[in-house]
Short mmCIF file of C-alpha atoms in Angstrom, two decimals:
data_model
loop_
_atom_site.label_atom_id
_atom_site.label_comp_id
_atom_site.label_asym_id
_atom_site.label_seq_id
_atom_site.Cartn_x
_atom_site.Cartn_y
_atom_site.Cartn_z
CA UNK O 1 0.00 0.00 0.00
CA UNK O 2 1.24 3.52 -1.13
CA UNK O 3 2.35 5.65 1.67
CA UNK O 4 1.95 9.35 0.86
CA UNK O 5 3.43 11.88 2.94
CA UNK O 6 2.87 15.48 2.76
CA UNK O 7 4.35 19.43 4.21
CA UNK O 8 4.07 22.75 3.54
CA UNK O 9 6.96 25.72 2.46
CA UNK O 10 6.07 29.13 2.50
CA UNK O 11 8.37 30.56 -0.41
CA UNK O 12 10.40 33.08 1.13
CA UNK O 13 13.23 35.50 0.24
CA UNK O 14 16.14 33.36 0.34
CA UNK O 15 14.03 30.80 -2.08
CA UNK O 16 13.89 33.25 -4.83
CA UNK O 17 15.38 33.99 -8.35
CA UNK O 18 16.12 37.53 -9.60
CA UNK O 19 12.31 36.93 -10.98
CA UNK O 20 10.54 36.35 -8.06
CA UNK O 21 10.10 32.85 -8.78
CA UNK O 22 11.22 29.47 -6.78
CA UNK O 23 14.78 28.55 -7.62
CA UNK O 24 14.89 25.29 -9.12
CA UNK O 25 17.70 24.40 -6.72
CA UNK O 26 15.68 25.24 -4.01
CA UNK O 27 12.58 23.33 -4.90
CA UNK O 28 15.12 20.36 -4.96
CA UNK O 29 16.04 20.92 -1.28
CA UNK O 30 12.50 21.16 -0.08
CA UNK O 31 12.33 17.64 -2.08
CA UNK O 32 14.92 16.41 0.03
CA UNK O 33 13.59 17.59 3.17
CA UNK O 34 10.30 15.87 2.65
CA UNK O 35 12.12 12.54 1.33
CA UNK O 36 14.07 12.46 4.66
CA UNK O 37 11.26 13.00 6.76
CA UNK O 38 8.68 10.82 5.20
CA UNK O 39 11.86 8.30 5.69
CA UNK O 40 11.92 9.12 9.21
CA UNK O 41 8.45 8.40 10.04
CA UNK O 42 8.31 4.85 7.78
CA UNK O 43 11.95 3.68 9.99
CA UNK O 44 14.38 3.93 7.11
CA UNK O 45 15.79 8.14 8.20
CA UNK O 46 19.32 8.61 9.22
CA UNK O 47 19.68 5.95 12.15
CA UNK O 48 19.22 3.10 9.78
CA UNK O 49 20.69 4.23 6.81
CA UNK O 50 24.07 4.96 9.38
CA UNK O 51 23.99 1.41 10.99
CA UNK O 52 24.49 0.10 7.59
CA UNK O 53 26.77 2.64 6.18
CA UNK O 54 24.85 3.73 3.57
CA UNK O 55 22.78 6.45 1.99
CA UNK O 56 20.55 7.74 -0.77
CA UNK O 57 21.81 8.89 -4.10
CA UNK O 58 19.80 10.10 -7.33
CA UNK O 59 19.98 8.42 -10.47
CA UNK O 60 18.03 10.31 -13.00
CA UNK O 61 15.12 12.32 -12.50
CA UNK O 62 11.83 13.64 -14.71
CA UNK O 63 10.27 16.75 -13.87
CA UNK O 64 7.28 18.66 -15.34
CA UNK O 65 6.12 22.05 -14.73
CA UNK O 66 2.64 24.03 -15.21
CA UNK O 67 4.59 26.86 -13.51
CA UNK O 68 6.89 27.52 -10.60
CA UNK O 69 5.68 29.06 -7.19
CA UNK O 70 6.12 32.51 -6.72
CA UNK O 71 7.47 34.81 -3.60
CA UNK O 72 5.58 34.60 -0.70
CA UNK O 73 3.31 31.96 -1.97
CA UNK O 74 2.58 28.72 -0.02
CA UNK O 75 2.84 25.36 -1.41
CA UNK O 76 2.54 21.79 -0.49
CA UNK O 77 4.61 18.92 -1.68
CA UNK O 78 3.69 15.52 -1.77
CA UNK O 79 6.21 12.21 -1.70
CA UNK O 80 5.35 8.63 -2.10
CA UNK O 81 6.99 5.44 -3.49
CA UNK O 82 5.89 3.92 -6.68
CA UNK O 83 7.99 0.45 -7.13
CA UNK O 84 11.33 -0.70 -6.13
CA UNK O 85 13.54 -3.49 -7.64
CA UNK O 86 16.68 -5.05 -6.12
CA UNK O 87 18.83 -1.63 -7.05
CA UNK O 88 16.14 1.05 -7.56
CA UNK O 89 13.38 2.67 -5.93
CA UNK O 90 11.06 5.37 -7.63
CA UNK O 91 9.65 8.28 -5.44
CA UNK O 92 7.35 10.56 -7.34
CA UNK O 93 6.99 14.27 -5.46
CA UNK O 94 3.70 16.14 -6.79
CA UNK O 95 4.12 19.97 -6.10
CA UNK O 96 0.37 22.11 -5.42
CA UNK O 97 -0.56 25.62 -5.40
CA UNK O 98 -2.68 27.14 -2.23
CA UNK O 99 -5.60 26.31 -4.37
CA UNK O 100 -4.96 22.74 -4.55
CA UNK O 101 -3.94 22.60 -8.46
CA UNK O 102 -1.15 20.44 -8.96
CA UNK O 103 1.74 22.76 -10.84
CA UNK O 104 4.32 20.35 -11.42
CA UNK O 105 5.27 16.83 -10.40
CA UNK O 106 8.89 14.84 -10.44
CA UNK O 107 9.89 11.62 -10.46
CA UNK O 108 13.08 10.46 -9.17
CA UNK O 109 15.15 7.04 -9.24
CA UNK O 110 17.54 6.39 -6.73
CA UNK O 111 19.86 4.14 -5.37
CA UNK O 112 21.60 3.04 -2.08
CA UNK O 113 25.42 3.70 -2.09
CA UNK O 114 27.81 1.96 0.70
CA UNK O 115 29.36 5.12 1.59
CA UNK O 116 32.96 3.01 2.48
CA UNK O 117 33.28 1.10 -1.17
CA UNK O 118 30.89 3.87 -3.03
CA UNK O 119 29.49 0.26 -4.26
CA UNK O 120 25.75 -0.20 -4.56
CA UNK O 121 24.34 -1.89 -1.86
CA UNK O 122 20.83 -3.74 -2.57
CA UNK O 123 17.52 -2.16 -1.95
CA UNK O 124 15.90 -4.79 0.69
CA UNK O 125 12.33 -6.01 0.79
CA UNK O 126 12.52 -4.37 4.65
CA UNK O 127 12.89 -0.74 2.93
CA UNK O 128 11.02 -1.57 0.03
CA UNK O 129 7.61 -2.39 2.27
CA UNK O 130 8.61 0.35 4.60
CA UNK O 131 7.62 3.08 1.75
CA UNK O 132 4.60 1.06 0.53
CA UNK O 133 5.95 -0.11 -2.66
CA UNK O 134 5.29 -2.64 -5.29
CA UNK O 135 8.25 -4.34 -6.18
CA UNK O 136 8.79 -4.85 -9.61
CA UNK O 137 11.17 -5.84 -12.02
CA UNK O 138 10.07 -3.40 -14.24
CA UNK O 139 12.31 -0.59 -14.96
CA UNK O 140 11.21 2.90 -16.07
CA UNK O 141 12.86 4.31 -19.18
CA UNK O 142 13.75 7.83 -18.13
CA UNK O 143 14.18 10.02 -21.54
CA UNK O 144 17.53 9.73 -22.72
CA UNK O 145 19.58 13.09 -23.97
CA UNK O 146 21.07 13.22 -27.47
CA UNK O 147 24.53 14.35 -26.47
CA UNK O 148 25.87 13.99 -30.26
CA UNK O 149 25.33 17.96 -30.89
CA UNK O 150 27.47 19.10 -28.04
CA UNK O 151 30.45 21.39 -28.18
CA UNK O 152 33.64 20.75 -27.30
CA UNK O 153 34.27 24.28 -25.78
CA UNK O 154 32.78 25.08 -22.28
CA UNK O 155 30.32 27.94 -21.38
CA UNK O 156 30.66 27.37 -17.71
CA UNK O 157 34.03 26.34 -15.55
CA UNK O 158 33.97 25.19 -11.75
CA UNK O 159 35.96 23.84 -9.36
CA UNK O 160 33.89 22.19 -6.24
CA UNK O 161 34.70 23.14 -3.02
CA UNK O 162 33.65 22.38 0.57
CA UNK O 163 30.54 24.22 0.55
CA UNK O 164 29.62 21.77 -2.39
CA UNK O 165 29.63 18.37 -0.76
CA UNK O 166 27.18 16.56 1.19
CA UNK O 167 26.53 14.15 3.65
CA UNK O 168 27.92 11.48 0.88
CA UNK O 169 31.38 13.47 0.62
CA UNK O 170 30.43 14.47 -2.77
CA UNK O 171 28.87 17.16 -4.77
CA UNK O 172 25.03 17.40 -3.77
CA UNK O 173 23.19 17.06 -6.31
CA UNK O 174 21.58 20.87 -6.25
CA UNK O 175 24.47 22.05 -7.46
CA UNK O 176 24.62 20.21 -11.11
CA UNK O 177 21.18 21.98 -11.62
CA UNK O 178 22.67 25.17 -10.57
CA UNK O 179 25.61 24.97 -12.29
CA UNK O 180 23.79 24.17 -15.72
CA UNK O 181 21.47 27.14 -15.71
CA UNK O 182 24.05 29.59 -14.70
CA UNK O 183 25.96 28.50 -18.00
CA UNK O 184 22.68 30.17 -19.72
CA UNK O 185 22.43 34.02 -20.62
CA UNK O 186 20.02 35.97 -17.61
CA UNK O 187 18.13 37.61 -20.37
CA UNK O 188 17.01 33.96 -21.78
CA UNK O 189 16.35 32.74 -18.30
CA UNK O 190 14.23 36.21 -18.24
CA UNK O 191 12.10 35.24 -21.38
CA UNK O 192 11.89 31.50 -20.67
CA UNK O 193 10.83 29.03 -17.92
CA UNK O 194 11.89 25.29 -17.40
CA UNK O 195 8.64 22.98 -18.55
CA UNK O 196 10.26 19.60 -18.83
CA UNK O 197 13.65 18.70 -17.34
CA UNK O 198 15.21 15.11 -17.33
CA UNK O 199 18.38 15.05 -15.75
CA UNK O 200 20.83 11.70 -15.55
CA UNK O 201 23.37 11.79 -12.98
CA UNK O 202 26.46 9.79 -14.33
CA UNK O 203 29.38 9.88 -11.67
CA UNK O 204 29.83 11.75 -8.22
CA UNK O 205 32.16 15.04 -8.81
CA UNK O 206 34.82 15.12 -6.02
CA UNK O 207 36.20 17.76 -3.87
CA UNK O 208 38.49 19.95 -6.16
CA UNK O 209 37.84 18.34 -9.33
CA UNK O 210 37.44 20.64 -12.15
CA UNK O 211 34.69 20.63 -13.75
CA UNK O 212 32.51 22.42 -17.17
CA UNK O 213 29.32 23.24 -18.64
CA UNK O 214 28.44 22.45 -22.49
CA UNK O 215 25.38 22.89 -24.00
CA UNK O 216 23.61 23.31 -27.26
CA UNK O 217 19.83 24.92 -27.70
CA UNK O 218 17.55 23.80 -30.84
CA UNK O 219 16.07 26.64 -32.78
CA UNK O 220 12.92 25.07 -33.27
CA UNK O 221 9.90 25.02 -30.85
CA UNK O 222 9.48 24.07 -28.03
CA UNK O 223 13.15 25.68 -27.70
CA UNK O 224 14.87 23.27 -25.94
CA UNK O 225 18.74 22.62 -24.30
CA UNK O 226 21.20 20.03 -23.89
CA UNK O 227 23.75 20.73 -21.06
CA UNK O 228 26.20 18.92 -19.72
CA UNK O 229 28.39 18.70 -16.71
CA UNK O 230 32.08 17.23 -18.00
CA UNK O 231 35.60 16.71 -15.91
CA UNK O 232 38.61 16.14 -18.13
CA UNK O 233 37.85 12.74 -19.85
CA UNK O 234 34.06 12.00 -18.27
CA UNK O 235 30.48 13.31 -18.37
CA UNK O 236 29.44 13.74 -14.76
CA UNK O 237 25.89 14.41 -15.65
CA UNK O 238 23.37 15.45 -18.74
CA UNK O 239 19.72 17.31 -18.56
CA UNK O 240 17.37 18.32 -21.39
CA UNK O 241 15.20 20.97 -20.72
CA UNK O 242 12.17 21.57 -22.52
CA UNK O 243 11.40 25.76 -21.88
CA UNK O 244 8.23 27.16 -22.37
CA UNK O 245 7.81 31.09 -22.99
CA UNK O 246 7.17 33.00 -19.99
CA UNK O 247 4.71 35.87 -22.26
CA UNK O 248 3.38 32.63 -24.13
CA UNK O 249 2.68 31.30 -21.10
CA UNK O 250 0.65 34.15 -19.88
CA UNK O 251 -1.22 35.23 -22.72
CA UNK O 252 -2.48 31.39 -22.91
CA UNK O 253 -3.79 31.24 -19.57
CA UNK O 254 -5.72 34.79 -20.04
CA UNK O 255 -7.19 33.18 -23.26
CA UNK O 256 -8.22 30.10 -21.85
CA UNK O 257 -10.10 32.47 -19.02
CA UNK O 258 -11.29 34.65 -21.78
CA UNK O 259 -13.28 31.01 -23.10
CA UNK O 260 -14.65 30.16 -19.97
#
């Protein structure tokens, strides 16, 4: 049986973009809050995950967006397990306005890591039942970037430090999606806003290892990106995003009013 667990953020100042809007970063922290709390409450939160040496990491994730939450605006966020195999689990996270309409939704695959081998360590029928899942050996087909029309020369150049790593002693995972949209020009991030992201995390980026943004953008609509995250001789991590106009956006929804 599903187990759904819910809570509440009040968007404030520090959650922000230079457009009043939620960071995208941020929205992936109050993510991880709720993930860690709902795994709190089911008996698989800090305690047991440090008896065993082990942890959460994120594989890939799918997101979709109607909009993002706005400054001062209250929102709830929803997290519940879908299925789990022997190295996967799926936890969807449905985001909803004050008035109840859902706004965007993301689904997430992750993984335990042994934090001393950084091997995986098998997801257990214990944890599995704990979140209410349905175990299945059914895996979910994330969508796959096409990398083939990247550059070779960065837009974006960083070299992790302390304030970077996590709990896992390695770059948390905020920072790949903060990283690839500061590689993009303000004024586009002005004009445009994320509808569809699907992100694939590769390889953990370690403490001082330098790393770059590449990306390419279609000129066709939907306008849509490719960026990645590279060290010398690997890709660390790819996302496409899928943007959707932000004056498109608005003069739709005051048509759509205008109809009904």
């Amino acid at each position: 049986m599903t187990k759904k667990y819910t809570k509440t953020f009040q968007i404030n100042y520090p959650d922000i973009d230079p457009f009043q809007q939620l960071k995208l970063s941020r929205l992936f922290d109050f993510c991880t809050v709720v993930s860690y709390e709902q795994s709190d409450l089911v008996g698989i939160g800090p305690a047991y995950l440090s008896q065993r040496g082990i942890n959460w990491i994120i594989n890939e994730a799918e997101c979709w967006f109607e909009r993002f939450p706005r400054y001062k605006e209250t929102i709830t966020i929803d997290v519940y397990a879908t299925t789990y195999n022997k190295f996967f689990i799926y936890r969807r996270f449905d985001l909803f306005a004050e008035d109840h309409q859902q706004i965007g939704s993301i689904l997430m695959s992750l993984s335990l890591l042994r934090l001393e081998t950084r091997k995986i360590y098998p997801i257990s029928e214990e944890v599995g039942e704990a979140f209410g899942a349905e175990f299945s050996k059914r895996l979910y087909r994330f969508k796959r970037a096409d990398n083939s029309q990247l550059p070779e020369n960065p837009v974006h150049q960083i070299r992790p430090k302390y304030s970077h790593l996590d709990y896992n002693q390695h770059v948390y995972n905020i920072y790949y999606y903060e990283w690839m949209l500061d590689s993009l020009p303000m004024e586009f991030l002005k004009e445009n806003q994320i509808k569809e992201l699907a992100m694939r995390f590769e390889e953990e980026i370690a403490l001082d290892e330098p790393v770059s943004v590449v990306s390419a953008i279609t000129e066709d609509e939907p306008i849509t990106t490719v960026l990645a995250i590279k060290s010398a001789e690997k890709e660390k991590a790819i996302a496409t995003i899928v943007w959707q106009n932000v004056n498109a956006r608005e003069e739709n929804k005051w048509s759509m009013n205008l109809q009904n």
